[in-house]
Tab-separated table of C-alpha atoms in Angstrom:
chain	number	residue	atom	x	y	z
H	17	MET	CA	-10.518	-2.530	19.245
H	18	ALA	CA	-11.130	1.145	18.486
H	19	SER	CA	-10.910	2.054	22.189
H	20	ILE	CA	-7.643	0.119	22.504
H	21	ILE	CA	-6.208	1.975	19.509
H	22	ALA	CA	-7.318	5.332	20.907
H	23	SER	CA	-5.792	4.525	24.291
H	24	LEU	CA	-2.492	3.424	22.780
H	25	LEU	CA	-2.369	6.526	20.586
H	26	ALA	CA	-3.019	8.718	23.620
H	27	ILE	CA	-0.207	6.984	25.522
H	28	ALA	CA	2.183	7.307	22.567
H	29	LEU	CA	1.395	10.997	22.145
H	30	TRP	CA	1.494	11.660	25.895
H	31	ALA	CA	5.094	10.395	26.028
H	32	VAL	CA	6.211	13.071	23.542
H	33	PRO	CA	6.466	16.677	24.753
H	34	ILE	CA	4.062	19.024	22.979
H	35	GLY	CA	5.864	21.312	20.570
H	36	SER	CA	8.949	19.137	20.586
H	37	ALA	CA	10.824	19.347	17.294
H	38	SER	CA	12.138	15.845	17.920
H	39	ALA	CA	8.554	14.595	18.116
H	40	ILE	CA	7.891	15.866	14.618
H	41	ALA	CA	11.136	14.579	13.155
H	42	ALA	CA	11.296	11.306	15.104
H	43	PRO	CA	11.055	8.192	12.948
H	44	THR	CA	8.169	5.789	13.416
H	45	SER	CA	10.325	3.277	15.226
H	46	GLN	CA	10.880	5.753	18.070
H	47	PHE	CA	7.136	6.073	18.656
H	48	LEU	CA	6.402	2.400	18.182
H	49	GLY	CA	9.469	1.247	20.082
H	50	ALA	CA	8.244	3.035	23.202
H	51	ILE	CA	5.462	0.495	23.646
H	52	PRO	CA	6.674	-3.095	23.148
H	53	GLY	CA	4.617	-5.048	20.631
H	54	LEU	CA	2.702	-2.015	19.343
H	55	SER	CA	4.000	-2.229	15.784
H	56	GLU	CA	3.133	-5.944	15.604
H	57	LEU	CA	-0.367	-5.263	16.943
H	58	PHE	CA	-1.179	-2.836	14.125
H	59	ALA	CA	0.660	-4.712	11.355
H	60	GLY	CA	-1.986	-7.436	11.129
H	61	GLN	CA	-1.623	-10.777	9.404
H	62	VAL	CA	-0.297	-11.052	5.857
H	63	PRO	CA	-3.303	-11.960	3.698
H	64	ASP	CA	-3.257	-14.555	0.932
H	65	LEU	CA	-2.338	-12.405	-2.057
H	66	GLY	CA	-1.214	-12.879	-5.647
H	67	VAL	CA	-2.626	-13.479	-9.097
H	68	GLN	CA	-5.134	-16.289	-9.560
H	69	GLU	CA	-6.295	-17.123	-13.087
H	70	GLY	CA	-5.042	-13.766	-14.389
H	71	LYS	CA	-6.727	-11.658	-11.712
H	72	LEU	CA	-5.860	-9.977	-8.468
H	73	SER	CA	-8.080	-10.803	-5.497
H	74	ALA	CA	-11.429	-9.092	-5.171
H	75	CYS	CA	-11.875	-6.540	-2.417
H	76	PRO	CA	-13.720	-7.407	0.777
H	77	ALA	CA	-16.902	-5.493	1.604
H	78	THR	CA	-14.984	-2.975	3.742
H	79	PRO	CA	-14.137	0.405	2.152
H	80	ASN	CA	-10.374	0.069	2.787
H	81	CYS	CA	-9.576	-1.607	-0.551
H	82	VAL	CA	-9.423	-0.729	-4.251
H	83	VAL	CA	-8.792	-2.995	-7.234
H	84	SER	CA	-8.669	-2.484	-11.004
H	85	GLN	CA	-10.127	-5.848	-11.997
H	86	GLY	CA	-13.815	-6.646	-11.641
H	87	ALA	CA	-14.666	-4.363	-8.735
H	88	ASP	CA	-17.953	-2.766	-7.782
H	89	PRO	CA	-18.072	1.052	-8.148
H	90	ASP	CA	-16.991	1.710	-4.534
H	91	HIS	CA	-13.838	-0.402	-4.857
H	92	ALA	CA	-12.966	0.236	-8.527
H	93	ILE	CA	-9.830	2.032	-9.654
H	94	ALA	CA	-8.477	2.268	-13.200
H	95	ALA	CA	-5.510	0.149	-14.195
H	96	ILE	CA	-2.321	2.020	-15.109
H	97	ALA	CA	-1.824	2.050	-18.882
H	98	TYR	CA	1.649	2.200	-20.375
H	99	THR	CA	3.329	2.452	-23.757
H	100	GLY	CA	6.558	0.697	-24.552
H	101	SER	CA	7.629	-2.665	-23.226
H	102	ARG	CA	6.333	-4.451	-20.161
H	103	GLU	CA	9.917	-4.732	-18.887
H	104	ASP	CA	10.416	-0.955	-19.131
H	105	ALA	CA	7.093	-0.333	-17.348
H	106	ARG	CA	8.058	-2.785	-14.591
H	107	ASN	CA	11.491	-1.215	-14.127
H	108	LEU	CA	10.021	2.283	-13.958
H	109	LEU	CA	7.404	1.098	-11.460
H	110	ILE	CA	10.150	-0.358	-9.249
H	111	LYS	CA	12.009	2.972	-9.335
H	112	VAL	CA	8.868	4.876	-8.343
H	113	LEU	CA	8.076	2.421	-5.554
H	114	GLY	CA	11.596	2.961	-4.225
H	115	VAL	CA	10.736	6.546	-3.296
H	116	VAL	CA	7.241	6.015	-1.871
H	117	PRO	CA	7.561	6.769	1.862
H	118	ARG	CA	7.500	3.825	4.300
H	119	THR	CA	7.007	1.343	1.445
H	120	GLU	CA	9.056	-1.738	0.698
H	121	ILE	CA	8.907	-4.346	-2.038
H	122	VAL	CA	8.249	-7.719	-0.417
H	123	ALA	CA	7.731	-9.924	-3.491
H	124	GLN	CA	8.400	-9.608	-7.165
H	125	GLN	CA	8.201	-11.736	-10.254
H	126	GLU	CA	8.309	-10.914	-13.937
H	127	ASP	CA	4.593	-10.056	-13.986
H	128	TYR	CA	3.865	-9.230	-10.336
H	129	ILE	CA	5.090	-6.909	-7.590
H	130	ARG	CA	3.795	-6.715	-4.018
H	131	VAL	CA	4.689	-3.970	-1.570
H	132	LYS	CA	3.762	-3.198	1.984
H	133	SER	CA	3.326	0.347	3.234
H	134	THR	CA	3.392	1.205	6.921
H	135	SER	CA	1.655	4.221	8.419
H	136	ARG	CA	3.947	6.715	10.097
H	137	ILE	CA	2.570	6.858	13.619
H	138	MET	CA	0.676	3.680	14.440
H	139	GLY	CA	2.351	1.218	12.084
H	140	PHE	CA	-0.784	0.077	10.230
H	141	VAL	CA	0.152	-1.972	7.158
H	142	ASP	CA	-1.402	-1.788	3.696
H	143	ASP	CA	-0.648	-4.371	1.008
H	144	THR	CA	-0.408	-3.183	-2.593
H	145	GLU	CA	-0.133	-5.405	-5.644
H	146	PHE	CA	0.809	-4.688	-9.236
H	147	TYR	CA	0.072	-7.220	-11.982
H	148	LEU	CA	1.536	-6.771	-15.465
H	149	PRO	CA	-0.234	-9.248	-17.767
H	150	GLU	CA	1.724	-10.328	-20.806
H	151	ASP	CA	-1.110	-9.732	-23.269
H	152	GLU	CA	-2.171	-6.132	-22.481
H	153	PRO	CA	-0.229	-2.889	-21.862
H	154	VAL	CA	-1.616	-2.156	-18.388
H	155	ILE	CA	-0.616	-2.608	-14.791
H	156	HIS	CA	-3.530	-3.919	-12.775
H	157	ILE	CA	-3.486	-2.649	-9.211
H	158	ARG	CA	-4.913	-3.610	-5.849
H	159	ALA	CA	-4.384	-2.050	-2.428
H	160	ALA	CA	-5.984	-2.928	0.887
H	161	ALA	CA	-5.508	-2.224	4.564
H	162	ARG	CA	-4.836	-5.330	6.651
H	163	LEU	CA	-6.857	-4.094	9.619
H	164	GLY	CA	-9.871	-1.940	10.257
H	165	GLU	CA	-12.923	-0.839	8.399
H	166	SER	CA	-11.787	2.354	6.671
H	167	ASP	CA	-8.433	3.641	5.509
H	168	LEU	CA	-9.788	7.176	4.921
H	169	GLY	CA	-8.962	6.812	1.216
H	170	VAL	CA	-5.225	6.342	1.778
H	171	ASN	CA	-4.853	3.332	-0.533
H	172	ARG	CA	-6.659	5.013	-3.423
H	173	ARG	CA	-4.611	8.204	-3.003
H	174	ARG	CA	-1.326	6.266	-2.833
H	175	LEU	CA	-2.119	4.408	-6.063
H	176	GLU	CA	-3.162	7.621	-7.817
H	177	GLN	CA	0.119	9.269	-6.731
H	178	ILE	CA	2.030	6.304	-8.160
H	179	ARG	CA	0.016	6.623	-11.392
H	180	PHE	CA	0.838	10.346	-11.652
H	181	ALA	CA	4.521	9.739	-10.929
H	182	LEU	CA	4.678	7.135	-13.706
H	183	GLN	CA	2.915	9.494	-16.121
H	184	ASP	CA	5.301	12.322	-15.217
H	185	LEU	CA	8.204	10.006	-16.006
H	186	GLY	CA	6.801	9.357	-19.475
H	187	MET	CA	5.051	6.060	-19.092
C-alpha cells in the first residue's frame, strides 16, 4: 500500500509544474480530480463511531488515534473543560469547527458532534468526535485516521488547536 501511495503522489506531483503558483494555490480537488478515484482510495471506510454507554470508542493499537476516555498513555489526550452551560459550549465548538480547514460536520446531536477532516493533497480522512455528557462540564474528544499506521501527530495537534481556540474565545 505504501508503494502505491508513493507512486500516486509522484504522479500527482509530476503533473504540476515545479514552481507553479497555481500548484500552491490549487484546491485539493484539482490534484485529486486529475486521477479518477484517488480521493475515494484515500478516504477509507467510515468506521462505526458514536457514544456507547457514555464513552467514545477506544483507540486501536495504531498510533494514529487519541481519545480522552480510558486511553493508555500513548493514546491519551485531556478532555476539554468548559465553564457555563453545555449548550453554550456546544455552540462555541460548532463555530470553531466551522473554521477548521478541510473539516465538515457530518453528524450532530445534543450531546455529540462528529466531523471529518480531509488532508490537503492526498485526501486522507480523519474522524473526530466530541461528546458533551450531561453530568460533567467537559467535552470528551476522540480523533483517528481511517487509514494507515501513523498520522504523524496530526489528530492530536488538530484537537489541541481546537482546545486553544475555545480557550481564546473564553470557554
